[in-house]
Structures are given as structure tokens and as C-alpha cells.
CSV table of C-alpha atoms in Angstrom, one decimal:
chain,number,residue,atom,x,y,z
A,27,MET,CA,102.7,42.7,94.7
A,28,HIS,CA,99.4,42.7,96.6
A,29,ASP,CA,101.2,43.7,100.0
A,30,ARG,CA,103.2,46.4,98.0
A,31,ARG,CA,100.0,47.9,96.7
A,32,LYS,CA,98.3,47.9,100.1
A,33,PHE,CA,101.3,49.5,101.6
A,34,LEU,CA,101.3,52.3,98.9
A,35,ARG,CA,97.5,52.8,99.4
A,36,LEU,CA,97.8,53.2,103.1
A,37,SER,CA,100.8,55.5,102.8
A,38,LEU,CA,98.8,57.7,100.4
A,39,LEU,CA,95.8,57.7,102.6
A,40,SER,CA,98.1,58.5,105.6
A,41,SER,CA,99.5,61.5,103.7
A,42,ALA,CA,96.1,62.7,102.7
A,43,GLY,CA,95.0,62.6,106.3
A,44,LEU,CA,97.9,64.7,107.3
A,45,LEU,CA,97.0,67.3,104.6
A,46,THR,CA,93.5,67.2,105.6
A,47,SER,CA,94.3,67.8,109.3
A,48,LYS,CA,96.4,70.8,108.4
A,49,ALA,CA,93.7,72.2,106.3
A,50,VAL,CA,91.1,71.7,109.0
A,51,VAL,CA,93.3,73.3,111.7
A,52,ALA,CA,94.2,76.3,109.6
A,53,LYS,CA,90.9,78.2,110.0
A,54,SER,CA,91.8,81.4,111.5
A,55,PRO,CA,92.5,84.5,109.2
A,56,GLU,CA,96.1,84.6,110.4
A,57,GLU,CA,96.7,81.1,109.1
A,58,LYS,CA,95.2,81.7,105.6
A,59,ASN,CA,97.4,82.3,102.5
A,60,TYR,CA,95.8,85.7,102.3
A,61,ALA,CA,95.7,87.0,105.9
A,62,VAL,CA,94.0,90.2,106.7
A,63,LYS,CA,96.7,93.0,107.2
A,64,LYS,CA,96.6,94.3,110.8
A,65,ASP,CA,96.4,98.0,109.9
A,66,ALA,CA,93.2,97.5,107.7
A,67,PRO,CA,91.2,99.3,106.7
A,68,ILE,CA,92.6,100.7,103.4
A,69,VAL,CA,91.2,102.6,100.4
A,70,ILE,CA,93.0,103.2,97.0
A,71,SER,CA,91.7,105.1,94.1
A,72,THR,CA,92.8,106.4,90.7
A,73,TRP,CA,94.2,109.7,89.7
A,74,ASN,CA,95.1,112.8,91.9
A,75,PHE,CA,91.4,113.5,92.5
A,76,GLY,CA,91.1,110.2,94.2
A,77,ALA,CA,92.6,111.7,97.4
A,78,GLU,CA,89.4,113.7,98.0
A,79,ALA,CA,87.3,110.7,97.2
A,80,ASN,CA,89.4,108.5,99.6
A,81,ALA,CA,88.8,111.1,102.3
A,82,ALA,CA,85.0,110.5,102.1
A,83,ALA,CA,85.5,106.7,102.0
A,84,TRP,CA,87.6,106.9,105.0
A,85,GLU,CA,85.1,108.6,107.1
A,86,ILE,CA,83.1,105.4,106.8
A,87,LEU,CA,86.0,102.9,107.1
A,88,LYS,CA,87.6,104.4,110.3
A,89,LYS,CA,84.3,103.8,112.1
A,90,GLY,CA,84.3,100.1,111.2
A,91,GLY,CA,81.9,100.6,108.3
A,92,ARG,CA,81.5,98.3,105.2
A,93,ALA,CA,83.8,98.6,102.4
A,94,LEU,CA,80.7,98.7,100.0
A,95,ASP,CA,79.3,101.8,101.7
A,96,ALA,CA,82.8,103.3,101.7
A,97,VAL,CA,83.4,103.0,98.0
A,98,GLU,CA,80.0,104.3,97.1
A,99,ALA,CA,80.5,107.4,99.3
A,100,GLY,CA,83.9,108.0,97.9
A,101,VAL,CA,83.0,107.8,94.2
A,102,LYS,CA,80.1,110.2,94.7
A,103,ILE,CA,82.5,113.0,95.5
A,104,PRO,CA,84.0,113.4,92.0
A,105,GLU,CA,80.5,112.5,90.5
A,106,ALA,CA,79.2,115.6,92.0
A,107,ASP,CA,82.0,117.9,91.1
A,108,PRO,CA,81.2,120.2,88.3
A,109,ASN,CA,84.8,121.0,87.8
A,110,ASN,CA,85.7,117.2,87.1
A,111,HIS,CA,85.0,116.9,83.4
A,112,SER,CA,85.5,113.1,83.2
A,113,ILE,CA,82.9,112.1,85.7
A,114,GLY,CA,79.2,112.7,86.6
A,115,LEU,CA,78.0,116.2,86.7
A,116,GLY,CA,79.9,118.5,84.3
A,117,GLY,CA,81.2,115.4,82.5
A,118,ALA,CA,82.3,116.0,78.9
A,119,PRO,CA,79.4,115.0,76.4
A,120,ASP,CA,79.4,112.7,73.4
A,121,ARG,CA,79.6,114.3,70.0
A,122,ASP,CA,75.9,115.0,70.0
A,123,GLY,CA,76.1,117.0,73.3
A,124,ARG,CA,74.6,114.4,75.5
A,125,VAL,CA,76.3,113.6,78.8
A,126,THR,CA,76.1,109.8,79.2
A,127,LEU,CA,77.4,108.1,82.3
A,128,ASP,CA,78.6,104.6,83.1
A,129,ALA,CA,79.2,103.0,86.6
A,130,CYS,CA,79.5,99.7,88.4
A,131,ILE,CA,79.9,98.5,92.0
A,132,MET,CA,80.9,95.1,93.4
A,133,ASP,CA,80.8,93.7,97.0
A,134,GLU,CA,82.6,91.0,98.9
A,135,ASN,CA,80.0,88.2,98.0
A,136,PHE,CA,80.3,88.7,94.1
A,137,ASN,CA,77.1,90.8,94.1
A,138,CYS,CA,77.5,93.6,91.5
A,139,GLY,CA,75.4,96.1,89.6
A,140,SER,CA,76.0,98.3,86.6
A,141,VAL,CA,74.5,101.1,84.6
A,142,MET,CA,75.5,102.2,81.1
A,143,CYS,CA,74.6,105.3,79.0
A,144,LEU,CA,72.7,106.7,81.8
A,145,GLU,CA,71.6,110.4,81.4
A,146,HIS,CA,70.4,113.1,83.8
A,147,ILE,CA,71.5,111.3,87.0
A,148,VAL,CA,74.4,112.9,89.0
A,149,HIS,CA,75.3,109.6,90.9
A,150,PRO,CA,75.3,106.6,88.5
A,151,VAL,CA,77.3,104.7,91.1
A,152,SER,CA,74.3,104.8,93.5
A,153,VAL,CA,71.9,103.7,90.8
A,154,ALA,CA,74.3,100.7,90.0
A,155,ARG,CA,74.2,99.8,93.6
A,156,MET,CA,70.4,99.8,93.6
A,157,VAL,CA,70.3,97.6,90.4
A,158,MET,CA,72.5,95.2,92.4
A,159,GLU,CA,70.3,95.2,95.4
A,160,LYS,CA,66.8,95.7,94.1
A,161,THR,CA,66.7,93.8,90.8
A,162,PRO,CA,67.5,90.3,89.5
A,163,HIS,CA,69.8,91.9,86.9
A,164,ILE,CA,73.3,93.2,86.9
A,165,VAL,CA,73.1,95.8,84.0
A,166,LEU,CA,70.6,98.3,83.1
A,167,VAL,CA,71.2,100.5,80.1
A,168,GLY,CA,70.1,103.9,78.7
A,169,ASP,CA,66.4,104.9,79.0
A,170,GLY,CA,65.7,101.7,81.1
A,171,ALA,CA,68.3,102.7,83.6
A,172,LEU,CA,66.9,106.2,83.7
A,173,GLN,CA,63.4,105.2,84.3
A,174,PHE,CA,64.5,102.7,87.0
A,175,ALA,CA,66.5,105.5,88.8
A,176,LEU,CA,63.5,108.0,88.6
A,177,ALA,CA,61.2,105.3,89.9
A,178,ASN,CA,63.6,104.8,92.9
A,179,GLY,CA,63.7,108.5,93.9
A,180,PHE,CA,66.6,109.9,91.9
A,181,LYS,CA,66.3,113.3,90.5
A,182,LYS,CA,66.5,114.2,86.9
A,183,GLU,CA,69.1,116.9,86.3
A,184,ASN,CA,70.9,118.7,83.4
A,185,LEU,CA,74.5,117.3,83.6
A,186,LEU,CA,75.9,119.5,80.7
A,187,THR,CA,77.4,122.6,82.5
A,188,PRO,CA,78.0,125.8,80.7
A,189,GLU,CA,81.8,125.1,80.7
A,190,SER,CA,81.4,121.6,79.2
A,191,GLU,CA,78.9,122.9,76.7
A,192,LYS,CA,81.3,125.7,75.7
A,193,ALA,CA,84.0,123.3,75.1
A,194,TRP,CA,81.9,120.8,73.2
A,195,LYS,CA,80.6,123.7,70.8
A,196,GLU,CA,84.3,124.7,70.2
A,197,TRP,CA,85.1,121.1,69.5
A,198,LEU,CA,82.3,121.0,66.9
A,199,LYS,CA,84.3,123.5,64.7
A,200,LYS,CA,86.8,120.8,63.8
A,201,SER,CA,85.2,117.6,65.2
A,202,ARG,CA,88.6,116.1,65.6
A,203,TYR,CA,88.6,113.1,67.9
A,204,GLN,CA,91.8,112.2,69.6
A,205,PRO,CA,91.9,111.4,73.4
A,206,GLU,CA,94.9,113.0,75.2
A,207,ILE,CA,97.1,110.9,77.3
A,208,ASN,CA,96.9,111.9,81.1
A,209,ALA,CA,94.7,114.9,80.5
A,210,GLU,CA,93.0,114.0,83.7
A,211,ASN,CA,95.9,115.8,85.5
A,212,LYS,CA,95.9,119.0,83.4
A,213,ASP,CA,93.8,122.0,83.6
A,214,TYR,CA,90.6,121.8,81.7
A,215,MET,CA,90.9,124.3,78.8
A,216,PRO,CA,87.5,124.7,76.9
A,217,GLY,CA,88.0,123.6,73.2
A,218,GLY,CA,91.5,122.5,73.9
A,219,LYS,CA,91.6,119.2,75.9
A,220,TYR,CA,89.3,116.3,75.2
A,221,HIS,CA,90.1,114.5,78.3
A,222,HIS,CA,88.4,111.6,79.8
A,223,ASP,CA,88.7,109.2,82.6
A,224,THR,CA,87.4,107.3,85.5
A,225,ILE,CA,87.3,107.2,89.2
A,226,GLY,CA,88.1,103.7,90.1
A,227,MET,CA,88.2,102.9,93.9
A,228,ILE,CA,88.8,99.7,95.9
A,229,ALA,CA,88.8,99.2,99.7
A,230,MET,CA,89.2,96.7,102.5
A,231,ASP,CA,87.3,97.4,105.8
A,232,THR,CA,88.2,96.3,109.3
A,233,ALA,CA,86.5,93.0,108.8
A,234,GLY,CA,88.9,92.4,105.9
A,235,ASN,CA,86.1,92.5,103.3
A,236,LEU,CA,86.7,94.0,100.0
A,237,SER,CA,84.5,96.0,97.6
A,238,GLY,CA,85.0,98.4,94.7
A,239,ALA,CA,83.3,101.0,92.4
A,240,CYS,CA,83.9,102.7,89.1
A,241,SER,CA,82.3,105.8,87.5
A,242,THR,CA,82.9,107.8,84.4
A,243,SER,CA,81.4,110.0,81.6
A,244,GLY,CA,83.6,108.1,79.1
A,245,LEU,CA,85.6,109.3,76.2
A,246,ALA,CA,84.9,113.0,75.5
A,247,TYR,CA,82.9,113.5,72.2
A,248,LYS,CA,82.5,109.7,71.8
A,249,MET,CA,79.9,108.3,69.5
A,250,HIS,CA,76.5,108.3,71.1
A,251,GLY,CA,75.9,105.0,72.7
A,252,ARG,CA,79.7,104.1,73.1
A,253,VAL,CA,80.3,102.2,76.4
A,254,GLY,CA,83.9,101.7,77.7
A,255,ASP,CA,85.1,99.4,80.4
A,256,SER,CA,84.0,101.3,83.5
A,257,PRO,CA,80.6,99.6,83.9
A,258,ILE,CA,81.8,96.2,82.8
A,259,ILE,CA,82.5,93.7,85.7
A,260,GLY,CA,85.8,91.9,85.0
A,261,ALA,CA,87.1,94.7,82.8
A,262,ALA,CA,87.2,97.9,84.9
A,263,LEU,CA,86.5,96.3,88.3
A,264,TYR,CA,86.5,92.9,89.9
A,265,ILE,CA,86.4,91.7,93.4
A,266,ASP,CA,87.3,88.3,94.9
A,267,ASN,CA,87.1,88.4,98.6
A,268,GLU,CA,89.5,85.5,99.0
A,269,ILE,CA,92.1,87.0,96.8
A,270,GLY,CA,91.9,90.8,96.2
A,271,ALA,CA,90.5,93.7,94.2
A,272,ALA,CA,91.4,95.6,91.1
A,273,THR,CA,90.2,98.6,89.0
A,274,ALA,CA,91.2,100.3,85.8
A,275,THR,CA,91.3,103.7,84.2
A,276,GLY,CA,92.2,104.8,80.6
A,277,VAL,CA,91.1,103.8,77.1
A,278,GLY,CA,88.3,101.2,77.9
A,279,GLU,CA,88.5,99.4,74.6
A,280,GLU,CA,91.9,98.1,75.6
A,281,VAL,CA,91.0,97.1,79.1
A,282,ILE,CA,88.0,95.2,77.7
A,283,ARG,CA,90.1,93.4,75.1
A,284,VAL,CA,92.0,91.6,77.8
A,285,VAL,CA,89.3,91.6,80.7
A,286,GLY,CA,92.0,93.3,82.6
A,287,THR,CA,90.8,93.3,86.3
A,288,HIS,CA,89.8,89.8,86.2
A,289,LEU,CA,93.1,88.9,84.7
A,290,ILE,CA,94.9,90.7,87.6
A,291,ILE,CA,92.9,88.8,90.3
A,292,GLU,CA,93.8,85.5,88.7
A,293,LEU,CA,97.4,86.4,88.5
A,294,MET,CA,97.2,87.4,92.3
A,295,ARG,CA,95.6,84.1,93.0
A,296,GLN,CA,98.9,82.5,91.7
A,297,GLY,CA,100.7,84.4,94.4
A,298,ILE,CA,101.9,87.3,92.3
A,299,SER,CA,102.1,90.8,94.0
A,300,PRO,CA,99.5,93.4,93.1
A,301,GLU,CA,102.1,95.6,91.2
A,302,GLU,CA,103.4,92.7,89.2
A,303,ALA,CA,99.8,91.5,88.4
A,304,CYS,CA,99.1,95.0,87.1
A,305,LYS,CA,102.3,95.0,85.1
A,306,LYS,CA,101.5,91.7,83.5
A,307,ALA,CA,98.0,93.0,82.5
A,308,ILE,CA,99.6,96.0,80.8
A,309,GLU,CA,102.0,93.7,79.0
A,310,ARG,CA,99.0,91.7,77.8
A,311,ILE,CA,97.4,95.0,76.5
A,312,VAL,CA,100.6,95.8,74.7
A,313,LYS,CA,100.6,92.4,73.1
A,314,CYS,CA,97.0,92.4,72.1
A,315,SER,CA,96.3,96.0,71.2
A,316,PRO,CA,96.7,98.1,68.0
A,317,LYS,CA,99.8,99.8,66.7
A,318,ASN,CA,99.0,103.2,68.1
A,319,ILE,CA,99.4,101.9,71.7
A,320,ARG,CA,101.8,104.6,72.5
A,321,GLU,CA,99.0,107.2,72.0
A,322,MET,CA,96.9,105.5,74.6
A,323,GLN,CA,97.0,105.4,78.5
A,324,VAL,CA,95.7,102.6,80.6
A,325,GLY,CA,96.3,102.2,84.3
A,326,PHE,CA,95.5,99.5,87.0
A,327,ILE,CA,95.5,99.5,90.7
A,328,ALA,CA,95.2,96.4,92.8
A,329,LEU,CA,94.9,95.3,96.4
A,330,ASN,CA,95.3,91.8,97.9
A,331,LYS,CA,94.0,90.4,101.2
A,332,HIS,CA,97.3,91.2,102.9
A,333,GLY,CA,96.5,94.8,102.4
A,334,GLU,CA,99.3,95.1,99.9
A,335,TYR,CA,98.7,97.3,96.9
A,336,GLY,CA,100.2,98.3,93.7
A,337,ALA,CA,99.7,99.8,90.3
A,338,TYR,CA,101.1,100.0,86.7
A,339,SER,CA,100.3,101.8,83.7
A,340,LEU,CA,101.0,102.0,80.0
A,341,GLN,CA,102.4,105.5,79.9
A,342,GLU,CA,104.2,107.6,82.6
A,343,GLY,CA,101.9,110.1,84.5
A,344,PHE,CA,99.4,107.8,86.2
A,345,PRO,CA,99.1,108.8,89.9
A,346,TYR,CA,96.9,106.9,92.4
A,347,ALA,CA,95.8,107.8,95.9
A,348,VAL,CA,96.1,105.7,99.0
A,349,LYS,CA,94.6,106.1,102.5
A,350,SER,CA,95.1,103.9,105.4
A,351,GLY,CA,95.6,104.1,109.2
A,352,ASP,CA,99.4,105.0,108.7
A,353,GLU,CA,99.4,106.4,105.3
A,354,GLU,CA,97.8,109.2,103.2
A,355,LYS,CA,99.7,109.6,99.9
A,356,ILE,CA,99.6,110.0,96.1
A,357,HIS,CA,101.9,107.6,94.5
A,358,ALA,CA,103.3,107.7,90.8
A,359,SER,CA,102.7,104.5,89.1
A,360,LYS,CA,105.5,102.7,87.3
A,361,SER,CA,104.9,102.4,83.6
A,362,TYR,CA,105.6,100.3,80.5
A,363,PHE,CA,106.7,103.2,78.3
């Protein structure tokens, strides 16, 4: 019996040694489970307007720049566009007529920053990055976020454009609140469409490092102080540099309910493809969400360390934009309904 136990112990140790040897040898990126795709870099973002944002991000990525710099530069494009009524300047106000912005950013080292209910600043994504890099905190909110931005050189501006103000005043006549599915891709008609949404962007640079950013003005005509998923790490955005990146768009309450992007990363950690991971997150939302789920839209995009990407949405009509060394295209996401 003693000899048998000794034999088994030596056999196990020998097996462990073999496993250890393999683990030690497999150090190069090509031998890891998630090797860097050879045609990196790549940038992916939500909605049709993501194509223009991708172009700005690509200017940094193609020169070997950092993914973090790229996603910030990309997101700043729709933030500064007064004709985009779901983000930044010109964003639809809350029911009190105040434009409040939410944004977050995350790099390859789990560093992250976020601002919520920020007023008067065109580029909340840059304030979020400054929160990440200059403070011991992750989130700053409301007046505190504004004071921090002003103290760090950001300019105070009126974000309520004449067009958005006209639409809000028209809305006040009935004050009916019902977000419209996929209104992001429809012409903005003052008084008619209360559309909302988010620019979510994820990227991998030539070093194989991942970063992501999100920015929004939130649901049009929301209650003052309402915050959706866009500035919440793990809900609208999550980055794990060993596994991948994911971001979200749509009705934020439903994304928060399932901690959507963190769920997607953990599913990809199990070896599931980006598209399938996004699909499973949508299925979780359907399972956990209220009965009026058919009246809502949620979309996810994801990217793994292979450079493979995918998306999935609750309803039809969710496009996402991709830019890499060999592709520049807007794709239509598959959907649950």
C-alpha cells in the first residue's frame, strides 16, 4: 500500500511538472489562448455615426498609437456634433430642459474613470479620463464633476442648441415619455422623436492592448438626475486585456440589471465567440426584464484578443461600425426579435 501511494504521488508530481513546463514555455503572444490578431489594430463602435468616430480613432491606431487615446479621440467626434441629439453638444435635455451628460473610459490595466449628470461640458469622455488619471476616484457626479472639469481647464458652454430646445418645448405640450426603438438612425424631427442613445467604442492597438469609451446625453426628457448604463463600468463598458472588450447601447436600465458587458467578458473567458456572448447577454435581459421588453432596444458589441468581433441586439435595426487594416464597414447586428 505504501509503495502504491508513493507511485501515485510521484506520477502526479511528474504530470504536474509536465504541465508546468508547458505553461512556462508558452509565453509568446502566439502561444497564448488569446493571441493578438496579426492585422490589429481594429476599432468598433455603435450605430451608423460610429463610422465617423472610427475614422478619428483610426488616425491614432494606424500610427501605432495607444487604444486609449484612439477611443477618446473617436468618441469626441459625436460629442461635438450639434446634429447628433443623443450625445454631447445638442443632446436632448431632460424634462426640465437641462442637458446632462454621462461618460466613462477604461484602459488595458483596469484603470477607469466616469462622470455622471455632467452639465455644460462638450466632452465628458475627456473629463472621465481626467478623473481616471488625476484623482483617486472612479466616478464624479453632477456639480462636483463640473467643478473638477472647470478646475482642469474645460470650458463651460451651453449645450442646449436651438433645435433641441424647440423639440423639448414641443414635447412639453403633452409631456408623454416613451423612448422610440432605433430612433438613433432616423431623421431628428423636433417634437416628434424622443430618441436617445450612446456612442460606445472599443479598440485594440498594434501592441494588442484594449481600451474602450462610452458617452451619451441619456434618455431624452428623462427625470432630472436619471443615470443609465453609459457611465457605469461593467454595465455599458468593460475591458479585460487578457480576454476582450465589450460595450453597450440602448435602454440603460436593462443593461444595468444584468451587468451586461462584464457578463459578456466572462462568457468570452469561457471560450465563447464575441457574437455568441452578446447573444447570451441579450437572452439574459429578456429573462430578467419587464413585460414591455418588445418596446425596448439594447445592443452589444464585443471584441476578443484574437481581433474577432461580434454584436447582438434585442430588436432589429442595430448597426455597428468596424474599421481595421483590411475592413471599413457598417454591419447589421443579428437580433433576438
